[in-house]
Amino acid sequence: MPYVMVQIPNTPAPTSPSAPRSVPTSADVARLAGVSRATVSYVLNDTGAVRISEPTRRRVHRAAEELGYVPHAAARSLRAGHSRMVLMPAPPVPAGPLHSQFVHDFQGALSRLDYTVVQYGNCGLHGDEAARAWAELRPVAVLVPGPGLGPRGVAVLKRSGARAVVTFGTEPVDGAHALLTDHAGVGRGAARHLYARGRRRIGVVVPEEPGLETFSAPRLDGAREAVHGLAGATVTALPLAYTEESAAALAARWRDLGLDGVFAYNDEYAMLLMSALQDEGVRVPEDAAVIGADDLMLARLLRPRLSTVRITLPSGRGLAELVDRAVRNPGATPESHELFDATVVQRDST
Amino acid sequence: MPYVMVQIPNTPAPTSPSAPRSVPTSADVARLAGVSRATVSYVLNDTGAVRISEPTRRRVHRAAEELGYVPHAAARSLRAGHSRMVLMPAPPVPAGPLHSQFVHDFQGALSRLDYTVVQYGNCGLHGDEAARAWAELRPVAVLVPGPGLGPRGVAVLKRSGARAVVTFGTEPVDGAHALLTDHAGVGRGAARHLYARGRRRIGVVVPEEPGLETFSAPRLDGAREAVHGLAGATVTALPLAYTEESAAALAARWRDLGLDGVFAYNDEYAMLLMSALQDEGVRVPEDAAVIGADDLMLARLLRPRLSTVRITLPSGRGLAELVDRAVRNPGATPESHELFDATVVQRDST
């Protein structure tokens, strides 16, 4: 087995006259406790591989406490050859309420399985380059939302020791477990519902905020697909920024657009647009049927109450178990799961 | 300087018959490129400390590519004695929209300054124990939201090499930079406004969701403080869960409570409660003046339009610069900044 000489400076060059005191090392602990460094490592990393007497253990813990020494996770994972780190690149857009809740539950569930969840920014990298940056952290598992990671990137991650790579997206990626997010299905469900409610000239809101096209493009495609070939049905893309001004401008030209129904991307854009339409005197649902997506509680409070496409995400615990299973069986055939279930909930706005 | 022997197994014991292929090491790259390991390290870590010919560089890069080798960030940070990792423990509750946007901007700004932002769950640890777990990752800076980290925890982090510890909270912590979040000021502003609008029997919503007491308790205290000693003024805590049922139950006993104004914790709880009050026939603002906080766009769309306490967070960039300044001058006197600015925005609900 190869060994790497890793140098830990215990007297870093001061960067200013008042630089912090030197970082205590396990050698300092060993010296103070009067034991070997190996003993310090055995005691503090609690390996159980070697029997150490209780008085020695206590001496080591006391010395570590006195010096303020804590083991170095990186050194430990280098020694172990793997980590318990599950890496999740941060999403490219500020998280919405559904996503925040899901990540929160998922993190909790993975922590209970003794994994450390690390979320971090993509530093502006994409595709294989991003995969290399992630690989440098030697995570035991990587969960990649959105597109961009290809089979090559998956291979880079696996070669660097990741036992499980899980992608979220519309298509599986070779070598990775897939959580399939059927955004086209959300658009399809919304458009079918509007058609069934007698609407023929259907608008689909496309948010102008950067980073959302990953979700909005398949939603628009799904809506187009749903009414394709149906008598008299058209689908019109409606760019909309998440501001009152943009919504007012769209509402002002609503009658010229000649539309009678709209799938508003999600409930937040739907609330914004519905309010602007009402201010413009456009009646909902008579002149414009409006449907959102996500089934946010606040959207149920609107009058007329908002119809929506409810998206049910799996429990954080279920997903955490999938990750754990994948880590334990790195050679197993990649699993593929539908990540969410989309159901139309009709209320008063359609 | 001490050296640690760190062992990287390049043939890990297979955990299943189909375990992944061995992880390539820099020794493998060196062998394939016909150079020393030191040369591989110089080239791939791009240190610039040693001059290496272009053909050698190319040979090393080609070999690394062929083998699928990427450097190990942990080994690199061990060698360097510090990292560029900024650690942010994940918040104890799913992030709200204001927080999501702020974290997103802040991460972007730190990435541009070449830091890697790592967010991770607190694994159920608290106080000094949590500080020790964070210290194991050897971050160069730590940003700790919420309470729980004391001067001892700050010292542990600094001893392990963190050059900057920044806390978010109502009080500064010895040895750390402080971003002061004046939640009491939010409650004070809201209660003062209700009083000025002629309200005397003021309710303050206290969310029942776990993890929010960090924010709700000082908001309630601030409201109490604002009207303390004022003629006829009372403050009543109103526990409320974020569900339609809980809001309906509170609205149903509104008249028995004998209140004439309410600070609803934030805009989301305000939207929920206002809608329930209206369904119950309680007129807003005549029978109940309602004020929220956060100034969410959606809350402006309600009728009557919601009054709110607008909370202005600093730019992500400004905060990223504070962190960078602190890392460069670890010995500087801790800075203390007000994190946000609270202003009452009166609309039609009060």
XYZ file of C-alpha atoms in Angstrom:
700
model
C 0.000 0.000 0.000
C 1.277 3.440 -0.832
C 1.859 5.994 1.891
C 1.692 9.722 1.447
C 3.814 12.031 3.511
C 1.407 14.611 4.748
C 2.853 17.573 6.466
C 0.906 19.336 9.149
C 2.590 22.573 10.128
C 2.198 23.008 13.847
C 3.742 26.426 13.728
C 2.100 28.156 10.755
C 3.816 31.280 9.535
C 2.063 34.182 11.215
C 0.079 36.270 8.743
C -0.208 39.223 11.059
C 1.400 40.298 14.323
C -1.602 38.913 16.158
C -1.978 35.560 14.380
C -3.768 32.897 16.432
C -1.758 30.489 18.554
C -0.506 27.370 16.838
C -3.005 24.604 16.206
C -2.448 21.728 18.632
C -1.620 18.398 17.018
C -1.989 14.845 18.178
C 1.786 14.919 18.867
C 1.191 17.613 21.468
C -1.526 15.499 23.047
C 0.761 12.445 23.036
C 3.539 14.447 24.698
C 1.296 15.849 27.406
C -0.354 12.477 28.097
C 2.961 10.625 27.986
C 1.763 8.125 25.382
C 2.503 7.427 21.720
C 0.731 9.189 18.841
C -0.750 5.861 17.820
C -2.371 5.582 21.251
C -3.810 9.086 20.921
C -5.242 8.141 17.543
C -6.742 4.895 18.850
C -8.364 6.625 21.802
C -9.707 9.729 20.062
C -10.907 7.959 16.946
C -12.498 5.330 19.124
C -11.597 2.576 16.696
C -12.005 -0.307 19.150
C -9.340 -2.102 17.115
C -6.838 -1.935 19.953
C -7.474 -2.423 23.670
C -6.389 0.595 25.709
C -6.665 0.786 29.503
C -9.226 3.089 31.064
C -6.634 5.262 32.916
C -4.716 5.794 29.643
C -7.927 6.687 27.825
C -8.742 9.218 30.522
C -5.228 10.693 30.367
C -5.496 11.145 26.609
C -8.952 12.729 26.797
C -7.769 15.072 29.552
C -4.722 16.125 27.558
C -6.813 16.676 24.413
C -9.268 18.779 26.378
C -6.538 20.817 28.014
C -4.909 21.595 24.668
C -8.178 22.095 22.835
C -7.262 19.365 20.371
C -9.870 17.807 18.073
C -9.088 15.090 15.516
C -8.909 16.092 11.880
C -11.779 14.579 9.891
C -9.801 14.809 6.657
C -6.850 12.904 8.094
C -9.222 10.349 9.521
C -10.978 9.833 6.203
C -7.612 9.603 4.452
C -6.625 6.861 6.900
C -9.954 5.084 6.520
C -9.868 5.396 2.725
C -13.433 6.670 2.640
C -15.678 9.172 4.327
C -19.271 9.316 5.497
C -19.772 12.499 3.524
C -22.806 12.750 1.271
C -22.315 15.648 -1.088
C -25.221 17.651 -2.472
C -24.301 20.507 -4.753
C -26.449 23.500 -3.799
C -29.310 24.164 -6.220
C -28.635 26.847 -8.853
C -31.579 28.917 -7.596
C -32.747 29.899 -4.115
C -34.664 26.928 -2.774
C -38.464 27.050 -2.855
C -40.567 25.902 0.109
C -41.125 22.362 -1.219
C -37.414 21.858 -1.840
C -36.363 23.395 1.519
C -38.625 21.060 3.433
C -37.481 18.046 1.445
C -33.760 18.793 1.914
C -34.340 19.432 5.608
C -36.030 16.035 6.098
C -33.482 14.257 3.938
C -30.552 15.731 5.881
C -32.132 14.708 9.155
C -32.695 11.160 7.930
C -29.128 10.803 6.627
C -27.716 12.173 9.898
C -29.592 9.479 11.769
C -27.867 6.931 9.502
C -24.568 8.529 10.591
C -23.797 10.349 7.340
C -22.667 13.935 7.199
C -24.560 15.844 4.538
C -22.533 18.535 2.864
C -24.171 21.010 0.525
C -21.958 23.254 -1.431
C -22.040 25.787 -4.196
C -21.040 24.675 -7.688
C -18.481 27.491 -7.922
C -19.721 28.193 -11.443
C -18.428 24.840 -12.721
C -20.434 22.582 -15.009
C -20.507 18.992 -16.166
C -17.287 17.024 -15.875
C -15.398 19.955 -14.432
C -17.901 20.155 -11.577
C -17.659 16.397 -11.109
C -13.888 16.694 -10.695
C -14.290 19.442 -8.090
C -16.769 17.275 -6.181
C -14.501 14.237 -6.480
C -11.712 16.164 -4.747
C -13.760 16.096 -1.552
C -13.886 12.264 -1.725
C -17.555 11.938 -0.807
C -18.940 8.467 -0.256
C -22.098 9.474 -2.132
C -23.093 12.360 -4.387
C -26.594 13.589 -5.140
C -26.713 15.798 -8.190
C -29.812 17.837 -8.912
C -30.515 19.085 -12.404
C -28.836 18.232 -15.684
C -25.188 18.548 -16.644
C -23.632 15.434 -15.146
C -22.930 12.872 -17.869
C -21.645 9.284 -17.763
C -18.075 10.640 -17.809
C -18.674 12.732 -14.701
C -20.256 9.752 -12.974
C -17.174 7.684 -13.823
C -14.843 10.379 -12.422
C -16.791 10.380 -9.161
C -16.774 6.601 -8.905
C -13.070 6.353 -9.678
C -12.399 8.788 -6.845
C -14.193 6.512 -4.416
C -17.835 7.610 -4.459
C -19.822 4.459 -3.891
C -23.102 5.943 -4.979
C -23.981 8.649 -7.452
C -27.636 9.632 -7.562
C -28.970 12.055 -10.148
C -32.227 13.993 -10.123
C -33.477 14.686 -13.608
C -35.719 13.808 -16.481
C -33.443 11.038 -17.826
C -31.229 8.446 -16.112
C -27.455 8.843 -16.523
C -25.328 5.765 -17.222
C -23.788 4.326 -14.074
C -25.845 6.441 -11.651
C -28.979 5.799 -9.685
C -31.773 7.932 -11.058
C -34.503 9.863 -9.318
C -36.683 10.834 -12.230
C -38.410 14.172 -11.976
C -41.206 14.239 -14.505
C -41.684 17.967 -15.015
C -43.219 17.278 -18.424
C -45.871 15.282 -16.564
C -46.694 18.357 -14.453
C -47.218 20.451 -17.614
C -49.168 17.642 -19.255
C -51.498 17.292 -16.268
C -52.135 21.037 -16.098
C -52.837 21.420 -19.825
C -55.080 18.351 -19.948
C -57.058 19.728 -17.042
C -57.501 23.119 -18.717
C -58.580 21.400 -21.934
C -61.067 19.257 -20.028
C -62.471 22.460 -18.476
C -63.235 23.697 -22.009
C -60.175 25.926 -22.473
C -58.549 25.910 -25.912
C -56.134 28.841 -26.067
C -53.782 27.974 -23.264
C -50.934 30.116 -21.941
C -47.971 28.591 -20.081
C -45.928 30.875 -17.828
C -42.171 30.631 -18.334
C -40.332 32.371 -15.458
C -37.667 34.818 -16.543
C -35.553 34.162 -13.447
C -32.293 32.419 -14.393
C -31.867 28.813 -13.321
C -35.548 27.886 -13.612
C -35.449 26.799 -17.277
C -34.480 23.294 -16.110
C -37.988 22.997 -14.736
C -39.971 25.368 -16.950
C -38.831 23.993 -20.330
C -40.105 20.438 -19.723
C -43.293 21.816 -18.153
C -43.953 23.834 -21.325
C -43.104 20.836 -23.524
C -45.454 18.642 -21.534
C -48.296 21.134 -21.958
C -47.681 21.289 -25.732
C -47.605 17.523 -25.941
C -50.859 17.169 -23.981
C -52.971 19.201 -26.408
C -51.050 18.323 -29.573
C -53.515 17.505 -32.353
C -56.568 18.346 -30.242
C -59.138 20.412 -32.143
C -58.620 24.173 -31.748
C -56.054 23.874 -28.955
C -52.997 26.147 -28.891
C -50.235 26.656 -26.348
C -48.542 30.032 -25.958
C -45.394 30.571 -23.870
C -45.749 33.562 -21.525
C -42.456 34.938 -20.160
C -43.029 36.406 -16.691
C -40.668 37.808 -14.085
C -41.523 37.353 -10.412
C -42.428 41.006 -9.867
C -45.693 42.887 -9.592
C -44.676 45.049 -12.559
C -44.132 42.113 -14.876
C -47.431 40.548 -13.824
C -49.293 43.834 -14.342
C -47.789 44.172 -17.837
C -48.871 40.645 -18.773
C -52.349 41.214 -17.345
C -52.677 44.475 -19.296
C -52.255 42.666 -22.626
C -54.295 39.625 -21.583
C -57.309 40.440 -23.784
C -55.073 41.029 -26.837
C -53.476 37.631 -26.316
C -56.874 35.997 -26.693
C -56.120 33.284 -24.151
C -58.738 31.603 -21.972
C -56.602 29.483 -19.648
C -53.127 29.556 -18.130
C -50.798 27.118 -16.425
C -48.780 29.538 -14.325
C -45.607 27.421 -13.758
C -46.219 27.077 -10.017
C -48.446 28.412 -7.262
C -46.278 31.420 -6.514
C -46.378 32.679 -10.100
C -50.078 31.747 -10.202
C -50.833 33.863 -7.122
C -48.922 36.760 -8.649
C -50.619 36.506 -12.046
C -54.115 35.852 -10.697
C -53.930 38.937 -8.536
C -52.756 41.063 -11.479
C -55.530 39.685 -13.718
C -58.135 40.525 -11.070
C -56.745 44.060 -10.741
C -57.120 44.354 -14.534
C -60.764 43.249 -14.348
C -60.117 39.877 -15.971
C -62.444 37.418 -14.223
C -60.992 34.166 -12.873
C -62.052 31.554 -13.932
C -64.639 32.974 -16.379
C -62.228 34.935 -18.614
C -59.088 33.105 -17.591
C -58.838 29.748 -15.861
C -55.657 29.680 -13.758
C -53.829 26.606 -12.491
C -50.558 26.500 -10.522
C -48.375 23.680 -9.225
C -46.931 22.600 -5.820
C -50.150 22.872 -3.790
C -48.738 25.450 -1.395
C -50.917 26.094 1.583
C -50.984 29.843 0.998
C -52.396 29.349 -2.497
C -55.403 27.582 -0.999
C -56.181 30.779 0.887
C -56.757 32.832 -2.268
C -60.229 33.649 -3.553
C -61.122 32.076 -5.942
C -59.210 29.182 -4.448
C -56.380 28.152 -6.723
C -56.409 24.886 -8.669
C -52.996 23.260 -8.700
C -50.897 20.281 -9.670
C -49.952 18.656 -6.383
C -46.425 17.268 -6.404
C -45.775 14.596 -3.815
C -42.100 14.054 -3.020
C -40.953 10.839 -1.382
C -40.114 11.000 2.311
C -36.605 12.140 3.187
C -36.236 8.879 5.074
C -37.031 6.727 2.035
C -34.464 8.568 -0.028
C -31.863 8.369 2.743
C -32.363 4.608 2.813
C -31.820 4.422 -0.934
C -28.512 6.263 -0.527
C -27.441 3.988 2.315
C -28.363 0.883 0.310
C -26.398 2.186 -2.667
C -23.329 2.901 -0.490
C -23.429 -0.599 0.956
C -23.720 -2.216 -2.477
C -21.668 -0.061 -4.805
C -21.721 -2.734 -7.498
C -25.494 -3.173 -7.600
C -27.396 -2.303 -10.762
C -28.438 1.356 -10.649
C -31.966 1.868 -9.393
C -34.407 4.160 -11.104
C -37.298 5.748 -9.219
C -39.965 8.241 -10.092
C -39.184 11.056 -7.672
C -42.614 12.569 -7.640
C -46.181 12.009 -8.267
C -48.253 14.740 -9.915
C -52.020 14.979 -9.405
C -54.353 17.761 -10.455
C -56.340 19.281 -7.587
C -59.288 21.228 -8.909
C -60.524 24.167 -6.874
C -62.326 27.338 -7.988
C -59.851 29.020 -10.325
C -60.393 26.623 -13.243
C 7.626 20.076 11.631
C 5.816 16.854 12.404
C 4.818 14.513 9.634
C 1.928 12.112 9.753
C 1.982 8.855 7.915
C -1.308 8.758 6.138
C -2.219 5.554 4.497
C -4.350 5.568 1.385
C -5.450 2.066 0.531
C -5.364 1.710 -3.233
C -6.843 -1.743 -3.020
C -9.679 -1.384 -0.511
C -11.091 -4.612 0.832
C -14.055 -5.419 -1.390
C -17.331 -5.043 0.483
C -19.280 -7.024 -2.067
C -18.399 -9.258 -5.012
C -18.962 -6.287 -7.293
C -17.023 -3.615 -5.382
C -15.835 -0.684 -7.537
C -12.397 -0.731 -9.093
C -9.555 0.591 -6.984
C -9.263 4.362 -6.619
C -6.296 5.669 -8.625
C -3.644 7.468 -6.583
C -1.045 10.055 -7.471
C 1.506 7.208 -7.370
C -0.332 5.584 -10.276
C -0.249 8.863 -12.176
C 3.471 9.261 -11.451
C 4.181 5.742 -12.699
C 2.219 6.196 -15.916
C 3.721 9.619 -16.628
C 7.221 8.496 -15.684
C 7.727 11.288 -13.156
C 8.021 11.549 -9.374
C 5.004 11.892 -7.085
C 6.240 15.313 -6.077
C 6.060 16.383 -9.722
C 2.498 15.090 -9.987
C 1.590 17.057 -6.898
C 3.242 20.254 -8.178
C 1.487 20.005 -11.542
C -1.995 19.036 -10.387
C -2.122 21.365 -7.423
C -0.811 24.139 -9.649
C 1.307 25.554 -6.880
C 3.612 27.579 -9.105
C 6.257 27.067 -6.417
C 8.344 24.877 -8.697
C 9.007 25.370 -12.406
C 7.952 22.339 -14.445
C 8.388 22.074 -18.230
C 5.313 22.237 -20.455
C 5.805 18.716 -21.913
C 6.034 17.234 -18.398
C 2.935 19.112 -17.355
C 1.068 17.755 -20.355
C 2.265 14.216 -19.640
C 1.027 14.416 -16.057
C -2.346 15.840 -17.073
C -2.737 13.151 -19.741
C -1.902 10.372 -17.275
C -4.307 11.788 -14.671
C -7.045 11.999 -17.281
C -6.427 8.470 -18.503
C -6.582 7.046 -14.989
C -9.460 9.227 -13.899
C -7.354 10.657 -11.057
C -8.361 13.800 -9.213
C -6.383 15.291 -6.325
C -7.743 14.804 -2.842
C -8.890 18.082 -1.324
C -8.417 16.759 2.203
C -4.811 15.746 1.550
C -4.208 19.112 -0.085
C -5.625 21.008 2.858
C -3.605 18.833 5.233
C -0.477 19.752 3.280
C -1.399 23.415 3.167
C -2.313 23.443 6.870
C -5.584 25.232 6.119
C -8.514 25.057 3.782
C -10.712 27.506 1.912
C -13.757 25.919 3.431
C -16.356 28.184 4.985
C -18.647 26.106 7.123
C -22.274 27.034 7.693
C -24.249 24.634 9.847
C -27.646 24.139 8.212
C -30.467 26.025 9.932
C -32.541 23.966 12.395
C -35.718 24.621 10.376
C -36.484 24.510 6.654
C -35.276 27.800 5.235
C -37.842 30.508 4.505
C -37.750 32.553 1.293
C -35.764 35.451 2.770
C -33.126 33.121 4.207
C -32.896 31.008 1.020
C -32.237 34.067 -1.115
C -29.690 35.428 1.337
C -27.753 32.142 1.586
C -27.827 31.803 -2.205
C -26.329 35.282 -2.708
C -23.813 34.808 0.080
C -22.602 31.475 -1.342
C -22.213 33.027 -4.776
C -20.218 35.932 -3.364
C -17.906 33.669 -1.335
C -17.351 31.413 -4.369
C -16.190 34.440 -6.327
C -13.666 35.061 -3.542
C -12.501 31.460 -4.072
C -14.005 29.971 -0.918
C -15.961 26.749 -0.886
C -19.094 27.107 1.161
C -20.107 23.974 2.954
C -23.460 23.724 4.677
C -24.086 20.787 6.837
C -26.569 19.400 9.294
C -25.791 19.702 12.985
C -26.263 15.954 13.463
C -28.298 16.674 16.582
C -25.279 18.122 18.403
C -25.373 21.313 20.410
C -23.018 23.881 21.872
C -19.427 22.813 22.436
C -20.051 19.311 21.134
C -21.242 20.759 17.824
C -18.221 23.065 17.766
C -15.909 20.060 18.118
C -17.657 18.266 15.227
C -17.266 21.391 13.070
C -13.631 21.772 14.105
C -12.890 18.273 12.805
C -13.535 19.536 9.276
C -10.848 22.214 9.762
C -12.787 25.049 8.157
C -11.009 28.355 7.658
C -14.172 30.167 8.745
C -17.383 29.173 10.487
C -20.698 31.011 10.404
C -23.019 29.891 13.138
C -26.675 30.856 13.022
C -28.762 30.831 16.156
C -27.717 30.472 19.763
C -25.786 27.675 21.420
C -22.188 28.480 20.575
C -20.411 29.916 23.605
C -16.918 31.366 24.101
C -15.619 27.818 24.748
C -16.905 26.586 21.390
C -15.374 29.610 19.668
C -12.036 28.794 21.304
C -12.226 25.152 20.175
C -12.828 26.289 16.597
C -9.986 28.782 16.691
C -7.574 26.298 18.215
C -8.348 23.912 15.366
C -7.346 26.539 12.842
C -10.517 28.481 12.052
C -9.366 32.014 11.363
C -12.803 33.521 11.634
C -15.851 32.592 13.629
C -18.950 34.628 12.908
C -22.123 34.233 14.933
C -25.645 35.318 14.049
C -27.670 36.083 17.117
C -29.064 38.581 19.544
C -25.839 38.873 21.572
C -22.137 38.841 20.607
C -20.087 35.833 21.749
C -16.575 36.398 23.151
C -13.903 35.949 20.513
C -16.279 35.826 17.547
C -17.437 38.397 15.046
C -21.090 39.132 15.618
C -23.919 39.710 13.185
C -26.629 40.928 15.470
C -30.140 39.933 14.573
C -32.510 42.186 16.438
C -35.655 40.078 16.484
C -36.822 41.984 19.551
C -36.697 45.100 17.364
C -39.076 43.465 14.880
C -41.581 42.735 17.642
C -41.098 46.206 19.110
C -41.743 47.867 15.760
C -44.872 45.827 15.107
C -46.363 46.437 18.579
C -45.573 50.135 18.511
C -47.287 50.414 15.157
C -50.409 48.614 16.394
C -50.487 50.876 19.453
C -50.125 53.957 17.268
C -53.086 52.693 15.202
C -55.189 52.756 18.356
C -54.957 49.069 19.248
C -54.584 48.187 22.916
C -55.211 44.461 23.338
C -52.492 43.040 21.151
C -51.964 39.392 20.263
C -48.565 38.067 19.179
C -48.474 34.837 17.184
C -45.963 32.273 18.476
C -45.482 29.486 15.887
C -45.776 25.984 17.264
C -43.318 24.586 14.744
C -40.126 23.431 16.495
C -36.972 25.445 15.864
C -38.719 28.792 15.472
C -38.594 29.789 19.166
C -35.148 31.316 18.544
C -36.910 33.980 16.521
C -40.381 34.030 18.043
C -39.323 34.436 21.684
C -37.406 37.710 21.169
C -40.165 38.992 18.864
C -42.713 38.404 21.634
C -40.415 39.997 24.227
C -39.915 43.015 21.982
C -43.674 43.477 21.611
C -44.138 43.260 25.399
C -41.362 45.758 25.961
C -42.802 48.219 23.425
C -46.138 48.634 25.166
C -44.921 48.102 28.730
C -46.457 50.701 30.977
C -48.621 52.214 28.241
C -52.212 52.881 29.366
C -54.536 49.951 28.745
C -52.105 48.021 26.603
C -51.786 44.235 26.962
C -49.855 41.620 24.990
C -51.179 38.060 24.667
C -49.127 35.189 23.221
C -51.084 33.230 20.593
C -49.688 29.761 19.825
C -50.445 28.876 16.176
C -49.423 25.956 13.990
C -48.889 26.553 10.285
C -52.057 24.736 9.234
C -55.503 25.844 8.128
C -57.045 23.913 11.023
C -54.997 25.698 13.674
C -55.753 29.082 12.102
C -59.485 28.300 11.940
C -59.458 27.284 15.616
C -57.738 30.529 16.625
C -60.126 32.579 14.478
C -63.125 30.811 16.030
C -62.201 32.025 19.511
C -61.062 35.476 18.350
C -64.061 37.333 19.808
C -63.665 35.587 23.180
C -60.043 36.643 23.316
C -61.119 40.275 23.151
C -58.100 41.321 21.064
C -58.113 44.165 18.562
C -54.712 43.787 16.903
C -52.202 41.057 16.129
C -48.562 40.805 15.175
C -48.611 37.494 13.313
C -44.887 36.534 13.605
C -44.274 36.860 9.856
C -46.141 37.364 6.583
C -46.820 33.677 6.033
C -48.526 33.242 9.400
C -50.236 36.597 8.830
C -51.687 35.457 5.486
C -52.888 32.249 7.095
C -54.469 33.976 10.087
C -55.981 36.869 8.115
C -57.702 34.463 5.772
C -59.079 32.437 8.700
C -60.310 35.615 10.424
C -62.086 36.728 7.258
C -63.729 33.314 6.902
C -64.940 33.730 10.487
C -66.456 37.140 9.661
C -63.882 39.079 11.690
C -63.231 42.285 9.722
C -59.626 43.267 9.002
C -58.580 45.895 10.051
C -61.810 47.069 11.765
C -62.142 44.192 14.266
C -58.554 43.007 14.064
C -55.579 44.916 12.740
C -53.029 42.413 11.348
C -49.340 43.021 10.760
C -46.755 40.503 9.517
C -43.015 40.653 8.952
C -40.599 40.031 6.043
C -42.456 42.014 3.366
C -42.962 39.029 1.085
C -44.244 39.908 -2.326
C -47.177 37.512 -2.090
C -48.415 39.203 1.066
C -48.727 42.465 -0.856
C -51.234 40.744 -3.138
C -53.749 40.083 -0.344
C -56.854 42.196 0.114
C -56.744 44.120 2.395
C -53.082 44.521 1.592
C -50.957 43.339 4.473
C -48.959 45.709 6.658
C -45.581 44.310 7.543
C -42.213 44.841 9.184
C -39.753 44.936 6.329
C -36.456 43.262 7.187
C -33.538 44.332 5.057
C -30.615 41.926 5.081
C -27.170 43.089 4.026
C -25.994 42.017 0.578
C -24.408 38.580 0.341
C -21.391 40.332 -1.093
C -20.939 42.623 1.894
C -21.050 39.697 4.262
C -18.665 37.654 2.111
C -16.215 40.533 2.279
C -16.487 40.596 6.064
C -15.619 36.886 6.172
C -12.687 37.366 3.820
C -11.399 40.319 5.872
C -11.695 38.254 9.042
C -9.801 35.324 7.489
C -6.994 37.612 6.367
C -6.691 39.230 9.795
C -7.424 36.493 12.283
C -6.035 38.552 15.135
C -8.163 41.625 14.524
C -10.658 42.737 17.148
C -14.011 41.043 16.506
C -16.408 43.191 14.516
C -20.028 43.612 15.469
C -22.686 44.510 12.898
C -26.407 44.863 12.961
C -27.483 42.199 10.495
C -30.789 43.705 9.620
C -32.814 46.759 9.542
C -36.485 46.611 10.481
C -38.984 49.188 9.174
C -42.750 49.148 9.469
C -44.579 49.315 6.135
C -48.183 50.316 6.637
C -50.731 49.057 4.139
C -54.453 48.370 4.567
C -54.565 45.628 7.203
C -53.737 47.925 10.151
